[in-house]
Each structure stands twice: as structure tokens, then as C-alpha cells.
Amino acid sequence: MSTREVVIVGTGPAGFTAALYNSRADLAPLVIEGGLPGGQLTLTTDVDNFPGFPEGIMGPDLMENMRKQALRFGTEFLSTKVTHADLSSRPFKLTCENGDEIMTKTLIVSTGASAKFLGLEHEAELMGRGLSACATCDGFFYRDKEVYVVGGGDTAMEEATFLTKFAKKVYIVHRRDTLRASQPMQKRARENEKIEFLWNQSVVELKYDQSGLTGIVVENTQTNERVEKSADGLFYGIGHHPNTEFLAGQIELDEHGFIKTSGHPDTNVPGVFACGDVQDPYYRQAITAAGSGCAAAIKAEKFLEENPL
Ligand code: NDP
């Protein structure tokens, strides 16, 4: 079995950027695409905040362009998922869903995080058509609209507060009557005149027509009474789930499962680097992911020079 110089696991802006840099450095990176090739941006429509596209670009097109750019310099793609990583010694050993076993001198993890969904019917087809899990990405499209945010944590408070820059009214739907969010974030949301809280309510159904989401049905968690409300947008702010299961016990994770990198691409395992949302519960933007992918690629290249094996 030949040993790779660098394997990149995951294909979002972070993984593609790492592949671009490492392929241009003649490291012939292998990219393992994962279960959702292109990552979260393939679930969105217009991306207006990625620099270089004055008219904006569709999320799937941006990912396809990044993939092609990495291919141009010799990146190899493998369409499977890593199910287990043995990082106990170098070279590292990756076991894939398709049965492949891959040895690599360095590893870049860019498997991202997935926004948690409520699990209601029609969520997938309404994503980007009234339903979103990222106010920073999609808030701009809700100017003067009425939108709902689900959740009672910091993400929901932050999303709701951000949305008030555009929307005329923002409702926070929370399943309890107390918030999990930190005090300063709560205070900011509570003091915002455009925000109204719907306490003890759960969203139980999505209403839609051919144009996308048109409304929601909320259920009182104490009385079970159901009410239908018209809605221009619904934002999920119920947390993110980092895709790190295949690294369990191999690498240091924080209490939410994000890889610990302290703001740099280095992990606690020398030769293993992490970039993008899998190590970033804070910014979660395509451009910050791409930047960290570049940093991880440069670190991997330098590490190989100093530790060739
Ligand atoms: P949290 O887990 O803190 O909060 C999730 C919220 O969603 C909770 O209020 C929870 O309700 C609710 N929720 C979860 N599942 C459901 C469901 N199925 N139906 C309805 N409601 C649901 O996640 P966050 O993403 O808010 O925060 C994660 C971490 O990131 C935290 O440590 C947070 O502090 C941090 N963060 C920091 C920010 C900042 O500092 N600017 C911004 C965003 C996040 P319940 O309370 O009833 O469990």
C-alpha cells in the first residue's frame, strides 16, 4: 500500500482550498469527498458574501468552481466516507466506507459541521426557499419580511438579532419559557423592539407553495394547542453538529465535539490539521473556512518538509 503525502477529508470551502494549495505545491493530495460532496453550501442558493463575485454566485456553483480549480493542479478525489482514523502513529491509517484503507503522512480534516434540523417533512426541498440555518448567509433576502427563528441558545439570539437589520419583525420560537443563551446575548435580543418571543412553542409543520415556505404551524408545548402563522422565512438556530465521529478517541475535541485547534490549524496530534467548521463554532463562514483551509495546507506542507518520514 503506497503512502500519501497528504489526505484531505471533507469537501467544503476549507477542503477544496487546502487541496488547491497542496496540489499547487506538488503534493498530489487525495481528497475524500464525504457524504455531502461540496458541503453545506450545496444546500444554499445565492451566496452574496464570498468576495470576488460582485453579482453573487449560487452555492453549488461556487463549490463546483472550487473543485475544478483543485482538479486543475492534480488533486485526486475519492467518492467515499472515512469511517475510522487511526492516528496513533505516522503514517496515519484511514478506513473508508467502500473498504479502502489509506495511509498518509499528514492529514487535513475539513469535514465541517451540519446544522441541526427539526426533522419536519419537506425541510430538504425548502432549504434556501424560505428555510435557512444561517442568518449571516441568507438574512439579506428578508428585507421588510416577517421571519421566525427557532431555538433558545446563543445561536438563535445571534441569528434573530442579526435578522432585525433586514426583517421588519422577528419571532423567536422557543420550546421552553427560559433561555439557554448567555446573559449578554439574551439581553440584546430581549431589548430589541423588532424581536418578539413565542414561549413554550414548537414548530411542528411547514406550509409551502411552489414559491417556497409560506407559513408554519406552532404547537404550545403545555396545552398542545396548534396555531398556523404565515411566515416569509424560518431560521433554525438549534445548534450545529460537527462531523467528527470518525475521530472519536483519536484527537482532542471540545465538549460539543468540535476539534480543538485554538484558532490555528494544528490539532494535538502532530501532522494532523483541521480547518473549516469542524473546528469553528463561531464564524462558520465560507470565506473563513477557505482561509483556514489555506492555513492548514501550508502547515501540512511545512510539516512534511520538517518531518518527511
Ligand atoms: P445550544 O445547544 O446552546 O442551544 C440550542 C437551542 O436550541 C436550545 O435552546 C434548545 O432548547 C434548542 N433546541 C435544540 N433542539 C431543539 C429541537 N429539536 N426543537 C426545538 N428547540 C431545540 O446551541 P447553540 O448553537 O445556540 O450554541 C452552541 C455553542 O456555541 C454554545 O456554547 C454557545 O454559547 C456558542 N455560541 C456562541 C456564540 C457567540 O458567542 N457569539 C454564537 C453562537 C453560539 P433547550 O434550551 O430547551 O434545550
Coordinates of C-alpha atoms and ligand atoms in Angstrom, one line a residue:
M1 CA 0.0 0.0 0.0
S2 CA 1.6 3.3 -1.0
T3 CA 1.6 6.2 1.5
R4 CA 0.2 9.5 0.5
E5 CA 1.9 12.8 1.4
V6 CA -1.4 14.4 2.4
V7 CA -5.1 13.3 2.6
I8 CA -7.8 15.9 3.0
V9 CA -11.1 14.6 4.4
G10 CA -14.2 16.6 3.5
T11 CA -15.2 18.9 0.7
G12 CA -16.4 22.3 1.5
P13 CA -14.6 25.6 1.0
A14 CA -11.9 24.5 3.6
G15 CA -11.1 21.2 2.0
F16 CA -11.2 22.5 -1.6
T17 CA -8.9 25.4 -0.7
A18 CA -6.5 23.1 1.2
A19 CA -6.5 20.8 -1.9
L20 CA -5.8 23.8 -4.2
Y21 CA -2.7 24.9 -2.2
N22 CA -1.3 21.4 -1.6
S23 CA -1.8 20.4 -5.3
R24 CA 0.0 23.6 -6.4
A25 CA 2.8 22.5 -4.1
D26 CA 3.1 19.2 -6.0
L27 CA 1.9 17.1 -3.0
A28 CA -0.8 15.3 -5.2
P29 CA -3.4 15.5 -2.4
L30 CA -6.1 12.9 -2.2
V31 CA -9.5 14.4 -1.2
I32 CA -12.1 12.1 0.3
E33 CA -15.4 13.7 -0.6
G34 CA -17.7 12.6 2.2
G35 CA -21.4 12.1 2.4
L36 CA -22.3 15.6 1.1
P37 CA -19.8 16.5 -1.6
G38 CA -19.3 20.3 -1.5
G39 CA -20.7 20.5 2.0
Q40 CA -23.3 22.9 3.4
L41 CA -23.0 25.4 0.5
T42 CA -24.6 22.8 -1.8
L43 CA -27.8 23.3 0.3
T44 CA -28.0 27.0 -0.2
T45 CA -28.9 29.2 -3.2
D46 CA -27.4 32.7 -3.7
V47 CA -24.1 33.4 -2.0
D48 CA -23.6 37.2 -1.9
N49 CA -20.8 37.4 0.7
F50 CA -18.0 35.5 -0.9
P51 CA -15.5 38.1 -2.3
G52 CA -14.8 38.1 -6.0
F53 CA -18.4 37.6 -7.2
P54 CA -19.9 41.1 -7.5
E55 CA -23.3 39.7 -8.7
G56 CA -23.2 36.8 -6.2
I57 CA -22.9 33.1 -7.0
M58 CA -25.1 30.1 -6.4
G59 CA -23.6 27.9 -3.5
P60 CA -23.4 24.7 -5.6
D61 CA -21.7 26.6 -8.4
L62 CA -19.1 28.1 -6.0
M63 CA -18.3 24.6 -4.8
E64 CA -18.1 23.2 -8.3
N65 CA -15.7 26.0 -9.3
M66 CA -13.5 25.3 -6.3
R67 CA -13.5 21.6 -7.1
K68 CA -12.5 22.3 -10.7
Q69 CA -9.7 24.6 -9.6
A70 CA -8.2 22.0 -7.3
L71 CA -8.5 19.3 -10.1
R72 CA -6.6 21.6 -12.5
F73 CA -3.5 21.2 -10.4
G74 CA -3.7 17.4 -9.9
T75 CA -5.9 16.8 -6.9
E76 CA -7.4 13.4 -6.8
F77 CA -10.9 12.9 -5.5
L78 CA -12.3 9.7 -3.9
S79 CA -16.0 9.4 -3.5
T80 CA -16.4 7.7 -0.1
K81 CA -16.5 8.5 3.6
V82 CA -13.9 7.9 6.2
T83 CA -15.4 5.6 8.9
H84 CA -12.3 5.4 11.2
A85 CA -9.0 7.1 11.5
D86 CA -6.1 5.6 13.4
L87 CA -3.9 8.5 14.4
S88 CA -1.8 6.6 17.0
S89 CA 1.3 6.6 14.8
R90 CA 2.6 8.0 11.5
P91 CA 1.8 7.3 8.7
F92 CA -1.9 7.6 9.8
K93 CA -4.4 5.0 8.6
L94 CA -7.8 5.8 7.3
T95 CA -10.5 3.2 6.8
C96 CA -13.2 4.1 4.3
E97 CA -16.9 3.1 3.9
N98 CA -16.0 1.5 0.5
G99 CA -13.5 -0.8 2.2
D100 CA -10.4 1.2 1.1
E101 CA -7.5 1.6 3.6
I102 CA -5.4 4.6 3.0
M103 CA -2.0 5.5 4.6
T104 CA -1.0 9.1 4.8
K105 CA 1.9 11.1 6.2
T106 CA -0.3 14.2 7.0
L107 CA -4.0 14.5 7.4
I108 CA -6.2 17.6 7.0
V109 CA -9.7 17.3 8.5
S110 CA -12.3 19.6 6.9
T111 CA -15.4 17.5 7.5
G112 CA -17.5 20.6 8.5
A113 CA -20.5 20.7 10.8
S114 CA -24.1 20.1 10.0
A115 CA -26.8 22.5 11.2
K116 CA -29.3 20.6 13.3
F117 CA -32.7 20.3 11.7
L118 CA -36.1 19.7 13.4
G119 CA -36.8 16.7 11.2
L120 CA -40.0 18.1 9.8
E121 CA -41.4 17.0 6.4
H122 CA -40.2 19.0 3.3
E123 CA -37.2 20.5 5.1
A124 CA -34.8 19.4 2.4
E125 CA -36.7 20.9 -0.5
L126 CA -37.5 24.2 1.3
M127 CA -33.8 24.8 2.3
G128 CA -32.8 28.1 0.6
R129 CA -36.5 28.7 -0.3
G130 CA -37.7 30.2 2.9
L131 CA -35.9 27.8 5.2
S132 CA -32.4 28.5 6.4
A133 CA -29.9 27.7 9.1
C134 CA -27.6 30.7 8.5
A135 CA -28.8 34.3 9.1
T136 CA -25.5 35.7 8.0
C137 CA -25.8 33.9 4.7
D138 CA -29.5 34.5 3.9
G139 CA -30.7 37.4 6.1
F140 CA -30.2 39.9 3.3
F141 CA -33.0 38.2 1.3
Y142 CA -35.6 39.0 4.1
R143 CA -35.7 42.8 3.9
D144 CA -39.0 44.0 5.3
K145 CA -40.3 40.5 5.8
E146 CA -41.6 38.6 8.8
V147 CA -39.3 35.8 9.9
Y148 CA -39.2 33.1 12.6
V149 CA -36.1 31.8 14.4
V150 CA -36.3 28.5 16.3
G151 CA -34.1 28.0 19.4
G152 CA -33.2 29.4 22.8
G153 CA -29.4 29.4 22.7
D154 CA -26.7 31.8 21.7
T155 CA -27.1 30.9 18.0
A156 CA -30.8 31.7 18.0
M157 CA -30.3 35.0 19.8
E158 CA -27.5 36.0 17.4
E159 CA -29.4 34.9 14.3
A160 CA -32.5 36.8 15.5
T161 CA -30.6 40.0 16.4
F162 CA -28.8 39.9 13.0
L163 CA -32.1 39.4 11.1
T164 CA -33.5 42.6 12.6
K165 CA -31.1 44.5 10.3
F166 CA -33.3 43.4 7.4
A167 CA -36.6 41.9 8.6
K168 CA -39.5 44.1 9.9
K169 CA -40.4 41.6 12.5
V170 CA -38.5 38.6 14.0
Y171 CA -40.2 36.0 16.2
I172 CA -38.1 33.7 18.3
V173 CA -39.9 30.4 18.9
H174 CA -38.6 28.5 21.9
R175 CA -39.9 25.3 23.3
R176 CA -39.5 26.4 27.0
D177 CA -40.0 29.6 28.9
T178 CA -36.4 30.2 29.8
L179 CA -33.5 30.7 27.5
R180 CA -30.3 28.7 27.4
A181 CA -28.4 31.7 25.8
S182 CA -25.8 33.7 27.7
Q183 CA -27.0 36.8 29.6
P184 CA -25.5 39.4 27.2
M185 CA -27.0 37.7 24.1
Q186 CA -30.3 37.3 25.8
K187 CA -30.3 40.9 26.9
R188 CA -29.5 42.1 23.4
A189 CA -32.4 40.1 21.9
R190 CA -34.9 41.0 24.7
E191 CA -34.2 44.7 24.3
N192 CA -34.6 44.7 20.5
E193 CA -38.0 46.1 19.6
K194 CA -38.3 44.1 16.4
I195 CA -38.0 40.8 18.3
E196 CA -40.9 39.0 19.9
F197 CA -40.7 35.8 21.9
L198 CA -43.1 32.9 21.4
W199 CA -42.6 30.9 24.6
N200 CA -43.4 27.2 25.1
Q201 CA -43.9 26.8 21.4
S202 CA -42.6 24.2 18.9
V203 CA -42.7 24.4 15.2
V204 CA -44.5 21.2 14.1
E205 CA -45.3 21.8 10.4
L206 CA -44.1 23.7 7.4
K207 CA -46.6 25.3 5.0
Y208 CA -45.4 26.0 1.4
D209 CA -46.4 26.5 -2.2
Q210 CA -44.4 26.5 -5.4
S211 CA -42.6 29.6 -4.4
G212 CA -41.3 28.1 -1.2
L213 CA -42.2 28.5 2.5
T214 CA -45.4 30.4 3.2
G215 CA -46.1 29.6 6.9
I216 CA -45.5 27.4 9.9
V217 CA -47.7 25.6 12.4
V218 CA -46.6 26.1 16.1
E219 CA -47.8 23.9 18.9
N220 CA -48.0 25.0 22.6
T221 CA -45.8 22.6 24.5
Q222 CA -48.0 22.8 27.5
T223 CA -51.5 22.8 26.1
N224 CA -50.8 21.2 22.7
E225 CA -52.9 23.9 21.0
R226 CA -51.8 24.4 17.4
V227 CA -51.8 27.7 15.5
E228 CA -50.9 28.4 11.9
K229 CA -48.9 31.5 11.2
S230 CA -47.8 33.0 7.9
A231 CA -44.1 33.3 7.6
D232 CA -41.7 34.6 4.9
G233 CA -38.7 32.8 6.5
L234 CA -37.8 30.3 9.1
F235 CA -34.3 30.1 10.5
Y236 CA -33.1 27.1 12.5
G237 CA -30.9 28.1 15.4
I238 CA -30.9 24.9 17.3
G239 CA -27.2 24.2 17.1
H240 CA -24.6 22.5 14.9
H241 CA -23.2 19.1 14.9
P242 CA -19.5 18.8 14.0
N243 CA -18.7 15.8 11.8
T244 CA -16.1 14.2 14.0
E245 CA -17.5 10.8 14.8
F246 CA -14.7 9.0 12.8
L247 CA -12.1 10.7 15.0
A248 CA -13.5 9.5 18.4
G249 CA -10.8 8.8 20.9
Q250 CA -8.0 9.8 18.4
I251 CA -7.9 13.6 18.7
E252 CA -8.8 16.2 21.2
L253 CA -12.4 17.5 20.8
D254 CA -14.2 20.1 22.9
E255 CA -17.4 19.3 24.8
H256 CA -19.5 19.9 21.7
G257 CA -17.4 17.6 19.5
F258 CA -15.5 20.4 17.6
I259 CA -11.8 19.7 17.0
K260 CA -9.6 21.8 19.4
T261 CA -7.3 24.0 17.4
S262 CA -7.1 27.2 19.4
G263 CA -7.5 29.3 16.3
H264 CA -4.7 27.6 14.4
P265 CA -4.9 24.6 12.1
D266 CA -2.8 22.5 14.4
T267 CA -4.5 19.8 16.5
N268 CA -3.0 17.9 19.4
V269 CA -1.7 15.2 17.0
P270 CA 1.4 16.3 15.1
G271 CA 0.8 16.0 11.4
V272 CA -3.0 16.3 11.7
F273 CA -4.5 19.7 10.9
A274 CA -8.1 20.9 11.0
C275 CA -9.9 23.7 9.1
G276 CA -13.4 25.0 8.4
D277 CA -16.5 24.5 10.5
V278 CA -15.3 21.2 12.1
Q279 CA -13.1 23.4 14.3
D280 CA -15.0 26.7 14.3
P281 CA -18.3 27.0 16.1
Y282 CA -18.0 30.8 15.9
Y283 CA -17.6 32.3 12.4
R284 CA -18.9 29.4 10.3
Q285 CA -18.5 31.4 7.0
A286 CA -17.3 30.1 3.6
I287 CA -14.6 32.7 3.5
T288 CA -13.2 31.9 7.0
A289 CA -13.3 28.2 6.1
A290 CA -11.4 28.8 2.9
G291 CA -8.8 30.9 4.8
S292 CA -8.3 28.2 7.4
G293 CA -8.0 25.6 4.6
C294 CA -5.2 27.6 3.1
A295 CA -3.5 27.8 6.5
A296 CA -3.9 24.0 7.1
A297 CA -2.4 23.3 3.7
I298 CA 0.6 25.5 4.3
K299 CA 1.1 23.9 7.8
A300 CA 0.9 20.4 6.3
E301 CA 3.5 21.3 3.6
K302 CA 5.9 22.7 6.2
F303 CA 5.4 19.8 8.5
L304 CA 6.3 17.3 5.6
E305 CA 9.5 19.3 4.9
E306 CA 10.5 19.0 8.6
N307 CA 9.2 15.5 9.2
P308 CA 9.5 13.6 5.9
L309 CA 9.2 10.1 7.5
Ligands
NDP1 P1 -27.2 25.3 22.2 O1 -27.2 23.8 22.3 O2 -26.6 26.1 23.2 O3 -28.8 25.7 22.1 C1 -29.7 25.1 21.3 C2 -31.0 25.7 21.5 O4 -31.9 25.0 20.6 C3 -31.6 25.4 22.9 O5 -32.3 26.5 23.4 C4 -32.5 24.2 22.7 O6 -33.6 24.2 23.5 C5 -33.0 24.4 21.3 N1 -33.3 23.2 20.6 C6 -32.5 22.1 20.4 N2 -33.1 21.1 19.8 C7 -34.4 21.6 19.6 C8 -35.5 21.0 19.0 N3 -35.5 19.8 18.4 N4 -36.6 21.7 19.0 C9 -36.7 22.9 19.5 N5 -35.6 23.6 20.1 C10 -34.5 22.9 20.1 O7 -26.7 25.6 20.7 P2 -26.1 27.0 20.1 O8 -25.9 26.7 18.7 O9 -27.1 28.1 20.5 O10 -24.8 27.2 20.9 C11 -23.7 26.2 20.8 C12 -22.4 26.8 21.5 O11 -21.9 27.8 20.6 C13 -22.7 27.4 22.8 O12 -21.6 27.1 23.7 C14 -22.8 28.8 22.5 O13 -22.5 29.6 23.7 C15 -21.8 29.0 21.4 N6 -22.2 30.2 20.6 C16 -21.6 31.4 20.9 C17 -21.9 32.5 20.1 C18 -21.2 33.8 20.4 O14 -20.6 33.8 21.5 N7 -21.4 34.8 19.6 C19 -22.8 32.4 19.0 C20 -23.4 31.1 18.8 C21 -23.1 30.0 19.6 P3 -33.5 23.9 25.1 O15 -32.9 25.2 25.7 O16 -34.9 23.7 25.5 O17 -32.6 22.7 25.2

